[in-house]
Short mmCIF file of C-alpha atoms in Angstrom, two decimals:
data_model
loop_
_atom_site.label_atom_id
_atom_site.label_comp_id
_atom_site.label_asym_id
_atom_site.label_seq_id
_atom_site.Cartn_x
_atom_site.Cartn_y
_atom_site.Cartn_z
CA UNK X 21 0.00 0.00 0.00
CA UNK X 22 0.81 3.40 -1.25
CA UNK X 23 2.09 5.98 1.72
CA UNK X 24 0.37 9.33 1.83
CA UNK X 25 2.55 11.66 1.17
CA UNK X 26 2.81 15.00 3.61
CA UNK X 27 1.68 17.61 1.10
CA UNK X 28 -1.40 16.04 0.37
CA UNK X 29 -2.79 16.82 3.68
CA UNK X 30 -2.99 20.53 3.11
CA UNK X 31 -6.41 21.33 1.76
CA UNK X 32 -5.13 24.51 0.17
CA UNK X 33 -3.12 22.77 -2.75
CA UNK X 34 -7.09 20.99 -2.83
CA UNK X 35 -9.53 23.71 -2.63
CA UNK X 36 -8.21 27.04 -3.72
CA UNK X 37 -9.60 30.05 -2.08
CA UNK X 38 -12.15 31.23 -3.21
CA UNK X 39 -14.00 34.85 -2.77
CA UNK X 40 -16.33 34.43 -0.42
CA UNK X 41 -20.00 36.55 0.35
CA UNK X 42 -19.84 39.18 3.30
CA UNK X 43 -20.54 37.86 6.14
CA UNK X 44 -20.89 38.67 10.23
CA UNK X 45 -18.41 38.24 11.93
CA UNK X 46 -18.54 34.43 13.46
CA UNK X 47 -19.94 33.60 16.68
CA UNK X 48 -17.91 31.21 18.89
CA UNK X 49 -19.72 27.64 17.47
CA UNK X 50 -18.88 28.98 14.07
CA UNK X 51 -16.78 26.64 11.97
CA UNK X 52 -12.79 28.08 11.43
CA UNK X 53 -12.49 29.48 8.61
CA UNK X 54 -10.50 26.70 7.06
CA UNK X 55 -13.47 24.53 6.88
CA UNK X 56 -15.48 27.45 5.77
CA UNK X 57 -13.29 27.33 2.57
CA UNK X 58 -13.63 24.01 1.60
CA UNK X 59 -17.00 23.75 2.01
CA UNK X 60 -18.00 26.89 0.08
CA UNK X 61 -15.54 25.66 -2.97
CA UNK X 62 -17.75 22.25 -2.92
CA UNK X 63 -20.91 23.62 -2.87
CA UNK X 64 -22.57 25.89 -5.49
CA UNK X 65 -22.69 29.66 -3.69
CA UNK X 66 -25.68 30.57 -1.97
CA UNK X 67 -27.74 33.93 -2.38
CA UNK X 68 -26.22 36.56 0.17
CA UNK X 69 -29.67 36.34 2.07
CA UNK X 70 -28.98 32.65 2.89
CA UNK X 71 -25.41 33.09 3.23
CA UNK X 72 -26.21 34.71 6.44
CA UNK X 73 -27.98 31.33 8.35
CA UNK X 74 -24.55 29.41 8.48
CA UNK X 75 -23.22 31.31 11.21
CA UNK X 76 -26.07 33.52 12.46
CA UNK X 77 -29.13 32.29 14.99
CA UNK X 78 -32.24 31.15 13.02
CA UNK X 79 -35.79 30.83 13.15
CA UNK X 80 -37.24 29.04 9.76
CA UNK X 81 -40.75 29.81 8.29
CA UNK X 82 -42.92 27.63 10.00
CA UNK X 83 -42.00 28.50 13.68
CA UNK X 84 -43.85 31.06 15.52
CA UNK X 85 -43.56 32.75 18.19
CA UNK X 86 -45.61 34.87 20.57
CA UNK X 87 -44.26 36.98 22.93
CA UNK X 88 -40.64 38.90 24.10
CA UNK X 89 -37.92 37.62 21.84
CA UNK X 90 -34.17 38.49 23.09
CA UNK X 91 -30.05 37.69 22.18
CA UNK X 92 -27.02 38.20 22.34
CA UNK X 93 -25.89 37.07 18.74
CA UNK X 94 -26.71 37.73 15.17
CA UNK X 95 -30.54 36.70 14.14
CA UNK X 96 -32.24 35.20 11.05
CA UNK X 97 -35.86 35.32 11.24
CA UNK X 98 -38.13 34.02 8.75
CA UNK X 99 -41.03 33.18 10.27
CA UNK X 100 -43.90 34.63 12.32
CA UNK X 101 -43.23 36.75 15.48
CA UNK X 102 -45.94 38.66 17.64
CA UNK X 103 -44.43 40.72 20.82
CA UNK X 104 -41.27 42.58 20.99
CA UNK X 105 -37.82 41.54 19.16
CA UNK X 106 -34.38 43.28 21.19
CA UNK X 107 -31.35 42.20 19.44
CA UNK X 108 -29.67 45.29 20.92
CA UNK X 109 -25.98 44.98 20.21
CA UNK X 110 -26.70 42.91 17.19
CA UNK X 111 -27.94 42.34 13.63
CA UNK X 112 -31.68 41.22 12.57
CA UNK X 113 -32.17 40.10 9.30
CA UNK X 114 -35.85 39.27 8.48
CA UNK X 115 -35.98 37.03 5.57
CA UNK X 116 -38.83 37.16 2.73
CA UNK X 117 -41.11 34.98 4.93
CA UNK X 118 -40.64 36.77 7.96
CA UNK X 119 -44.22 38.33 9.33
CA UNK X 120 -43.40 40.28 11.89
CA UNK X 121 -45.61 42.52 14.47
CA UNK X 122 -43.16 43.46 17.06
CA UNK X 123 -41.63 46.52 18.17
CA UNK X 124 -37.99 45.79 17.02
CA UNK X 125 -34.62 46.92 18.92
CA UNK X 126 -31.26 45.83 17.42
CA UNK X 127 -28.28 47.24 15.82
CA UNK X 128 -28.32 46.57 12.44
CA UNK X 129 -31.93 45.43 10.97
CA UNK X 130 -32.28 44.10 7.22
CA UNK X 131 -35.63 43.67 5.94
CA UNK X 132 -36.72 41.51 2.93
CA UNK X 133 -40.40 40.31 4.65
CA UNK X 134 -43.11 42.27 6.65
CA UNK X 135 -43.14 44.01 10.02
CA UNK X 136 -45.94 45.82 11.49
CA UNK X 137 -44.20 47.60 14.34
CA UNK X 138 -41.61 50.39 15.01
CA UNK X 139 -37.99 50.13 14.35
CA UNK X 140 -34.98 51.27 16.39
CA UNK X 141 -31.65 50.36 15.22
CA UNK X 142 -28.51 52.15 16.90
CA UNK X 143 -27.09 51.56 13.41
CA UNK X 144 -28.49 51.11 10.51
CA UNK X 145 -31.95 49.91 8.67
CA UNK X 146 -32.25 48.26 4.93
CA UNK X 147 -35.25 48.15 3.17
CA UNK X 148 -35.17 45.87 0.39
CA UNK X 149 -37.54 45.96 -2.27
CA UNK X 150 -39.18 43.07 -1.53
CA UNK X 151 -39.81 44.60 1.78
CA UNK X 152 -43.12 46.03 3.70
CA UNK X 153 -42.73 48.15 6.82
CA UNK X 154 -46.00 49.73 8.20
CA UNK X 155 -44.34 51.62 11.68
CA UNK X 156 -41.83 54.05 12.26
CA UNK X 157 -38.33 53.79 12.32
CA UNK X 158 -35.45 55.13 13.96
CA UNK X 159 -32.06 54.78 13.11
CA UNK X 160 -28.66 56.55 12.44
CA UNK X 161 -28.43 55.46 8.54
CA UNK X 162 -31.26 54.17 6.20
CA UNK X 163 -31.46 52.35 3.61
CA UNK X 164 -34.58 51.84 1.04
CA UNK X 165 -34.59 50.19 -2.35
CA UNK X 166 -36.68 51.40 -5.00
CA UNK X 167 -39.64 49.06 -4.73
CA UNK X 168 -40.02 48.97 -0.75
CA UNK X 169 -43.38 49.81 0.62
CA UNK X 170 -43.03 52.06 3.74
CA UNK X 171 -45.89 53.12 5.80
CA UNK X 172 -44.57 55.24 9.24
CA UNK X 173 -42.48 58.01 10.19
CA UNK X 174 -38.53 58.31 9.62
CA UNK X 175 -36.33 59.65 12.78
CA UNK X 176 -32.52 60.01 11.72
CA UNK X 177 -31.09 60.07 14.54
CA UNK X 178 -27.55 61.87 15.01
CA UNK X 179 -24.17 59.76 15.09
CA UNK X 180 -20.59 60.84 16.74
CA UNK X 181 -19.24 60.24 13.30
CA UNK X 182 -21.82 63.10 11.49
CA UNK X 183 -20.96 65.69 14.42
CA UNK X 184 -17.21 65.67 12.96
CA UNK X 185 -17.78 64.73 9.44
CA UNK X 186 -19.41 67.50 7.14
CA UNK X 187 -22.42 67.30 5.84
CA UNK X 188 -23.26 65.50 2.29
CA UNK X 189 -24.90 67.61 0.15
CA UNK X 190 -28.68 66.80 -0.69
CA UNK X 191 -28.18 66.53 -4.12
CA UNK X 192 -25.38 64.17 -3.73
CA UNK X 193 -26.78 62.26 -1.02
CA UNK X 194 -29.91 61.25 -3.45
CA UNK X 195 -27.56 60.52 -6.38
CA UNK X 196 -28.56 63.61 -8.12
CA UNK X 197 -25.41 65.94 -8.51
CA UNK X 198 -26.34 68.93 -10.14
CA UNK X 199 -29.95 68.53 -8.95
CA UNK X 200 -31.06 67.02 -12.65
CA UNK X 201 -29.59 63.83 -12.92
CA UNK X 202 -31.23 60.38 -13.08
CA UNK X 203 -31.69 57.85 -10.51
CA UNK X 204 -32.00 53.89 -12.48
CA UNK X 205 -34.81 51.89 -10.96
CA UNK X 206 -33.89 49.46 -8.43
CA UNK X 207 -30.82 51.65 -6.92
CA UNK X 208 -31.03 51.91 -3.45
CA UNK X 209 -30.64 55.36 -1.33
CA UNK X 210 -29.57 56.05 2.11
CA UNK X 211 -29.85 58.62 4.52
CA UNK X 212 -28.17 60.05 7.42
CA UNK X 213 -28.61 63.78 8.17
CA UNK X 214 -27.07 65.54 11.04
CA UNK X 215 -28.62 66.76 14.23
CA UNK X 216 -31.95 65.17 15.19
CA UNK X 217 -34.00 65.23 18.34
CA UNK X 218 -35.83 62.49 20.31
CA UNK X 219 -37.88 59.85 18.86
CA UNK X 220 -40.86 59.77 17.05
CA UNK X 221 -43.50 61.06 18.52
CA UNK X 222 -46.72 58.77 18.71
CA UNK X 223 -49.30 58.55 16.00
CA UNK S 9 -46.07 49.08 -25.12
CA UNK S 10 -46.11 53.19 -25.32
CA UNK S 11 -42.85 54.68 -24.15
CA UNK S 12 -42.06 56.77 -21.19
CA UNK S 13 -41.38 59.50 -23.39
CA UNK S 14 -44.70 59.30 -25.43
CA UNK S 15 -46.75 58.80 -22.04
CA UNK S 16 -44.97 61.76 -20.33
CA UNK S 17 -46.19 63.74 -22.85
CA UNK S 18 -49.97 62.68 -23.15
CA UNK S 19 -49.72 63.52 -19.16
CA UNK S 20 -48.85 67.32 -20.42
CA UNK S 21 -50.94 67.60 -23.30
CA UNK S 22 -51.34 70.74 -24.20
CA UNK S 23 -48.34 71.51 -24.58
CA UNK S 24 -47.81 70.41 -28.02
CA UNK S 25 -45.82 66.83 -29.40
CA UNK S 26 -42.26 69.45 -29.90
CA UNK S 27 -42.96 71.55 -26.92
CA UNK S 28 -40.57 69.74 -24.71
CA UNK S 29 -39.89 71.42 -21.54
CA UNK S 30 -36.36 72.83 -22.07
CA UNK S 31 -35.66 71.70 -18.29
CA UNK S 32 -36.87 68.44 -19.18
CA UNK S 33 -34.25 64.93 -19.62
CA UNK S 34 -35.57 61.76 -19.91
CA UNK S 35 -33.75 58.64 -18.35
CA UNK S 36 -34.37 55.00 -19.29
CA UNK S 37 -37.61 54.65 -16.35
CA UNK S 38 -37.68 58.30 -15.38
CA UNK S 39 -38.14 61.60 -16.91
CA UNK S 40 -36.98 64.83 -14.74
CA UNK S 41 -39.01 67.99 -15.29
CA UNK S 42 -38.48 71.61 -13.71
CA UNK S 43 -41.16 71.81 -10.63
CA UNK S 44 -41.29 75.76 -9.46
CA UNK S 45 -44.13 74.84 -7.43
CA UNK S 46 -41.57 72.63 -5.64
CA UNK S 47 -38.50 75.02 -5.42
CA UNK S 48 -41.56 77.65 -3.46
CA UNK S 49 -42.43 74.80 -1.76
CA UNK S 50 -38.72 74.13 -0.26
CA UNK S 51 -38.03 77.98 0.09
CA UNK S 52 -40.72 77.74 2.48
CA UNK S 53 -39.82 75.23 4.61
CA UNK S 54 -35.84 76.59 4.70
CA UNK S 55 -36.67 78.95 7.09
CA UNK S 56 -38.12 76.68 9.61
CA UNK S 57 -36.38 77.42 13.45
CA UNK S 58 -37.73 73.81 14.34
CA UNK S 59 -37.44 70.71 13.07
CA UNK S 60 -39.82 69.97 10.44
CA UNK S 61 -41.92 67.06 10.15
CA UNK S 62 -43.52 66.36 6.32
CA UNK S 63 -45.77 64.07 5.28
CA UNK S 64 -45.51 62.51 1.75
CA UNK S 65 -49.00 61.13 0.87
CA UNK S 66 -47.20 59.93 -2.35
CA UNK S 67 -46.12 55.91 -3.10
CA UNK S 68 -42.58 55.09 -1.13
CA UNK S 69 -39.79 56.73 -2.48
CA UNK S 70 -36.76 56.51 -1.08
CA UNK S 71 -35.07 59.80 -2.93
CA UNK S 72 -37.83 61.64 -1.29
CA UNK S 73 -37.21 60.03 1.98
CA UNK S 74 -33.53 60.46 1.17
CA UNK S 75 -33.80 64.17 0.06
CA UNK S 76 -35.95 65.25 3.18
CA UNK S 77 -34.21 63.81 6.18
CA UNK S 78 -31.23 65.90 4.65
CA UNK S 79 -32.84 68.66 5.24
CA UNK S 80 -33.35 67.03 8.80
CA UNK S 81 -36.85 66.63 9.13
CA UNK S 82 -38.54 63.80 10.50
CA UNK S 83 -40.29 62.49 7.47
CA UNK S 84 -43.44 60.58 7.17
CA UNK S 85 -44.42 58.83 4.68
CA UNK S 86 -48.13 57.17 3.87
CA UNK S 87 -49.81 55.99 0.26
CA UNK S 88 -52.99 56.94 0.25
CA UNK S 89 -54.05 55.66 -3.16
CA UNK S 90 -52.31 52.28 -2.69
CA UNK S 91 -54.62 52.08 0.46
CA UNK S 92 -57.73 52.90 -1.58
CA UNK S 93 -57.59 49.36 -2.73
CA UNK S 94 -57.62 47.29 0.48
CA UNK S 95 -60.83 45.60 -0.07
CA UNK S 96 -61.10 45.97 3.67
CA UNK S 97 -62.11 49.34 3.31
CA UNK S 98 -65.63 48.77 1.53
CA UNK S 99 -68.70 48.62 2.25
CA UNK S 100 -72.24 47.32 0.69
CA UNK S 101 -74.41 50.23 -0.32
CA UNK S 102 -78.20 49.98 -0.82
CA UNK S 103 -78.07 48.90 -3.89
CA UNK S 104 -75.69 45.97 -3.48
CA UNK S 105 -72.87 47.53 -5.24
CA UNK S 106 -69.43 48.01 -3.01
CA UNK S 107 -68.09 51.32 -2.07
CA UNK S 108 -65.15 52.87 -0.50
CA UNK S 109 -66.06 53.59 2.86
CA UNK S 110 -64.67 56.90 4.15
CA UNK S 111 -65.29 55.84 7.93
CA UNK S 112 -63.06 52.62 7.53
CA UNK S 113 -60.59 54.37 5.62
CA UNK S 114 -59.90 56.94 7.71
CA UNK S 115 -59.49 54.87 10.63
CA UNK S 116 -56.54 53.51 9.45
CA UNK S 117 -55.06 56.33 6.71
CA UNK S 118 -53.94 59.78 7.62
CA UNK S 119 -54.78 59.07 11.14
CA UNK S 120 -52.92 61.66 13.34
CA UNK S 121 -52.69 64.41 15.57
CA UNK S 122 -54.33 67.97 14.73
CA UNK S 123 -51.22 69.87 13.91
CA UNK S 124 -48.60 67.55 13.22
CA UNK S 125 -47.13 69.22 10.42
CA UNK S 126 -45.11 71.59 8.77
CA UNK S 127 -45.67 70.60 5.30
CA UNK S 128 -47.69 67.65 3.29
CA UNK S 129 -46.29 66.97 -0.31
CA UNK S 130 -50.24 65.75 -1.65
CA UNK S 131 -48.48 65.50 -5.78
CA UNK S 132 -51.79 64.74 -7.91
CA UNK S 133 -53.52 62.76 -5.36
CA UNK S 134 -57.18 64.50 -6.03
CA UNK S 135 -57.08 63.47 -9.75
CA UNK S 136 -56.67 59.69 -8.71
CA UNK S 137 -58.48 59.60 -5.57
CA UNK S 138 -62.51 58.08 -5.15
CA UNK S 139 -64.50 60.51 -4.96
CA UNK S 140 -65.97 59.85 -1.48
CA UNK S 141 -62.58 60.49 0.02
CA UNK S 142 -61.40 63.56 -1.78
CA UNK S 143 -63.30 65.96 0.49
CA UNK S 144 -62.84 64.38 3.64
CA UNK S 145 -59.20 63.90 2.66
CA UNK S 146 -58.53 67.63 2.05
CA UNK S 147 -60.42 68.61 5.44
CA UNK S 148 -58.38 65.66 7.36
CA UNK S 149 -55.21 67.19 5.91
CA UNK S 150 -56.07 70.80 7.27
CA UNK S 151 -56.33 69.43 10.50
CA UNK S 152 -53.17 67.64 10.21
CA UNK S 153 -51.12 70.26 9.02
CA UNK S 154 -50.18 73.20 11.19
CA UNK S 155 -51.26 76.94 11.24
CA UNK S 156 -49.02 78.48 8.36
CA UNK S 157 -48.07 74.91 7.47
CA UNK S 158 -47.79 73.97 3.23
CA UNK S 159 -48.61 71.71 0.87
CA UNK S 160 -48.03 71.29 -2.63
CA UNK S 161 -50.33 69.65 -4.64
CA UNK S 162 -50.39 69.00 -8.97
CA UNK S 163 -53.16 68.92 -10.87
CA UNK S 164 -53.86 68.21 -14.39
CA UNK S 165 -54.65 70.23 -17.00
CA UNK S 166 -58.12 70.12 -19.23
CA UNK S 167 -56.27 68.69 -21.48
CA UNK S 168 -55.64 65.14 -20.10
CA UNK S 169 -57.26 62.21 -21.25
CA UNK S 170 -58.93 59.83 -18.76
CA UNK S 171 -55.61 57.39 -20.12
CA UNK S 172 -53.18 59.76 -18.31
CA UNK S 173 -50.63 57.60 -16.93
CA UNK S 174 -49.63 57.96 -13.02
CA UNK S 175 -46.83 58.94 -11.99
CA UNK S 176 -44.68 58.43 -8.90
CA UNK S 177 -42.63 61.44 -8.01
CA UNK S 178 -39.19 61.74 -6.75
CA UNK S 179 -37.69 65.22 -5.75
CA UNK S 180 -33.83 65.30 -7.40
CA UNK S 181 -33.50 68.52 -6.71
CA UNK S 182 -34.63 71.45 -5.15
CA UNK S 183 -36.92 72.14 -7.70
CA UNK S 184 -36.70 69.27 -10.07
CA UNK S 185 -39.18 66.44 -10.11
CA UNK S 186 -38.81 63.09 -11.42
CA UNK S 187 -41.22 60.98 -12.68
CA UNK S 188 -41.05 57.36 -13.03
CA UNK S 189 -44.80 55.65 -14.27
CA UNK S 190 -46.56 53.78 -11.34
CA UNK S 191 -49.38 51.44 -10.49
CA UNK S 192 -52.39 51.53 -12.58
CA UNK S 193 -54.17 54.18 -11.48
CA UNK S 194 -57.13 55.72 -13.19
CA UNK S 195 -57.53 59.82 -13.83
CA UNK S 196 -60.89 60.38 -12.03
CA UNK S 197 -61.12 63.80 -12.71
CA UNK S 198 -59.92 67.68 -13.58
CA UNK S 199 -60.25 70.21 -11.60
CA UNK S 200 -60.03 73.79 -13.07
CA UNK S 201 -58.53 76.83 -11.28
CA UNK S 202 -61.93 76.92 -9.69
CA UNK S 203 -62.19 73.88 -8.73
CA UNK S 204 -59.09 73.99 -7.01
CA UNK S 205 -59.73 77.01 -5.07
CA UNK S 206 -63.22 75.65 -3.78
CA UNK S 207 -61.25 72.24 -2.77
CA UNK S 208 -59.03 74.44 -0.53
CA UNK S 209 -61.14 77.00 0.54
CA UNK S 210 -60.85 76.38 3.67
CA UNK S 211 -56.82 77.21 4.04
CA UNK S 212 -55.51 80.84 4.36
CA UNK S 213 -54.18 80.97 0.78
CA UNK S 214 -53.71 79.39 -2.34
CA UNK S 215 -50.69 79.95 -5.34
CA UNK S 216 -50.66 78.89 -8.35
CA UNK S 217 -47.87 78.47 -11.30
CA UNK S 218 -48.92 77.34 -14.39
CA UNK S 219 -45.55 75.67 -16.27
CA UNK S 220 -44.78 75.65 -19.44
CA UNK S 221 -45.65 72.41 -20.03
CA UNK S 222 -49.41 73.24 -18.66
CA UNK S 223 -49.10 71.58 -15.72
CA UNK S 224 -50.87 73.23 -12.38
CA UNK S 225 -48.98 73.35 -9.54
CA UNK S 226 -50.76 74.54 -6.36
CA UNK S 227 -48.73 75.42 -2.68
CA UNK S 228 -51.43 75.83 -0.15
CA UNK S 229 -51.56 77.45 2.89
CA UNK S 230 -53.21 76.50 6.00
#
């Protein structure tokens, strides 16, 4: 019988690296990256959206859930939540299934599915186009994609980094320099103004 | 298929097939057009020593939301005609036939406190709206908006045809409009100088610049 030579135990002269999607940065039961390269160069790449469930907490479709939902890590949520969601320190991403009617508190929030409830997010909030959100948000940075539905009230709420940094312009901040150009359907905008006060006020 | 072009200008007609706007450029979905009423509009609000809070009664757009919280005001946003088709919103007459019912609607649409703001951006929404809810809609929206508070509203002219295409409208500038065709939505009506005054009688005053391209543009004043 044959002897296996030394060099044929490193996996990088058998799965090149290969670019891999953005992803959050990996909680403690996360595999090592190692393995995270040779299984992506096996398997055909996912979409960014499930990209995320490998190393993030998740809650599929058909689960749902009534009542106060907390954590300390990263969140995928696709399915059906009724209460409140706090995620403070961390990111919620609510997949296309997710129907949500919670008052939301995390860090980061990406939405692709439907909440009925108000947003805060020290950080930031995406709206993708797929998206419904019928409640007010409040945030430091938006995000909305040409094709969102958005029903609520928008508080931009100040960062440290805007009190040093000056100002965009408006015209450059909606991709319009010169106040005539074009936007192209499906672009996405974002917003993050300077000073603002408290949040929203009720409805 | 008509084009974007050939629809943006059946929405102006009346201003002839060569009498392009000479603020006017057309983009592959959109087509920008010079909005005065819009750069009043803004002048208006600039002066503001609070923080502003507009509504935009006009289908999600994020340059709008985009452009406004840049000028840092809290922005709301709210599509009333979208909402005109929730089926949960009618009612059976007398006569069997199914009608928007202003009592349902309202109890879910434009629902907040007397005075909440500085400024309402209403675009064309009394051409499109039902009929039942155009009245109630302007007096809701007086109550909404405060004392000395705007709105800007667009109206068609005479000239339209009942084909008119909608239009969603993004601000790209400060007064520069673009507008990108929307949902189906059928021109119910035209209202004539008139017409527009009696519709907002109620407010303090009412401005009016006519464009080029024959297009009303009203600001309001409560």
């Amino acid at each position: 019988m044959w002897k296996a030579r030394p060099e044929d135990a490193k996996p990088a002269n058998v799965t090149p690296n290969v670019p891999q999607p953005v992803q959050p940065a990996p909680s403690p039961a996360a595999p090592t990256a190692t393995t995270q390269n040779v299984m992506s160069s096996r398997e055909p790449q996912k979409p960014a959206i499930h990209a995320e469930r490998t190393d993030v907490g998740h809650i599929g479709k058909s689960v749902v859930i009534k009542g106060e939902l907390t954590g300390n890590e990263d969140l995928y949520l696709d399915g059906e939540i009724e209460g409140n969601i706090n995620l403070r320190d961390h990111r919620l991403v609510i997949g296309p299934n997710g129907k949500i009617k919670a008052t939301i508190t995390a860090r980061n929030v990406v939405l692709h599915g439907r909440v009925e409830g108000n947003i805060t997010a020290t950080e930031r909030v995406e709206l993708k186009n797929s998206s419904t959100l019928v409640g007010d948000v409040s945030t430091q940075r938006i995000v909305i994609e040409d094709g969102a539905f958005f029903k609520g009230a928008i508080d931009i709420k100040e960062s440290q980094e805007s009190k040093v940094e000056p100002r965009k312009s408006m015209a450059s901040a909606a991709g319009a320099p010169g106040g005539t150009s074009s936007f192209s359907s499906g672009t996405s905008y974002s917003a993050s103004p300077g000073s603002q006060g408290s949040f929203l006020e009720p409805k | 298929m008509s084009s974007p072009e050939s629809n943006f200008r059946r929405w102006f007609r009346g201003s002839g097939e060569g009498a392009k706007p000479s603020a006017t450029a057309k983009t592959a979905s959109r087509t920008s057009r010079r909005c005065i009423g819009l750069g009043e509009f803004l002048r208006g609000l600039s002066g503001a020593q609070e923080r502003l809070s507009v509504l935009d009664l006009g289908p999600t757009s994020p340059a709008n939301i985009s452009f406004l919280t840049e000028m840092e005001a809290r922005v709301y946003n709210e599509d009333v005609l979208r909402a005109t088709r929730d089926p949960s919103y009618m009612a059976r007459q007398e006569d069997g036939t199914e009608q928007l019912d202003p009592q349902k609607f309202f109890a879910e649409n434009c629902n907040y406190a007397e005075g909440t703001f500085d400024a309402i951006l209403f675009w064309d929404l009394a051409d499109y709206l039902p009929e039942v809810l155009v009245k109630p809609l302007v007096e809701r929206i007086q109550a909404v908006l405060k004392p000395k508070g705007m709105l800007l509203a667009l109206f068609h002219t005479k000239d339209a045809g009942p084909e008119s295409p909608y239009y969603r409208y993004h601000i790209a500038g400060r007064d520069v409009l673009e507008l990108e065709q929307g949902p189906n939505f059928r021109l119910q009506r035209i209202f004539n100088n008139r017409h527009v005054e009696n519709l907002f009688k109620d407010f303090s005053s009412r401005k009016f610049f006519l464009g080029r391209d024959n297009i009303r543009e009203v600001i309001v004043v409560r």
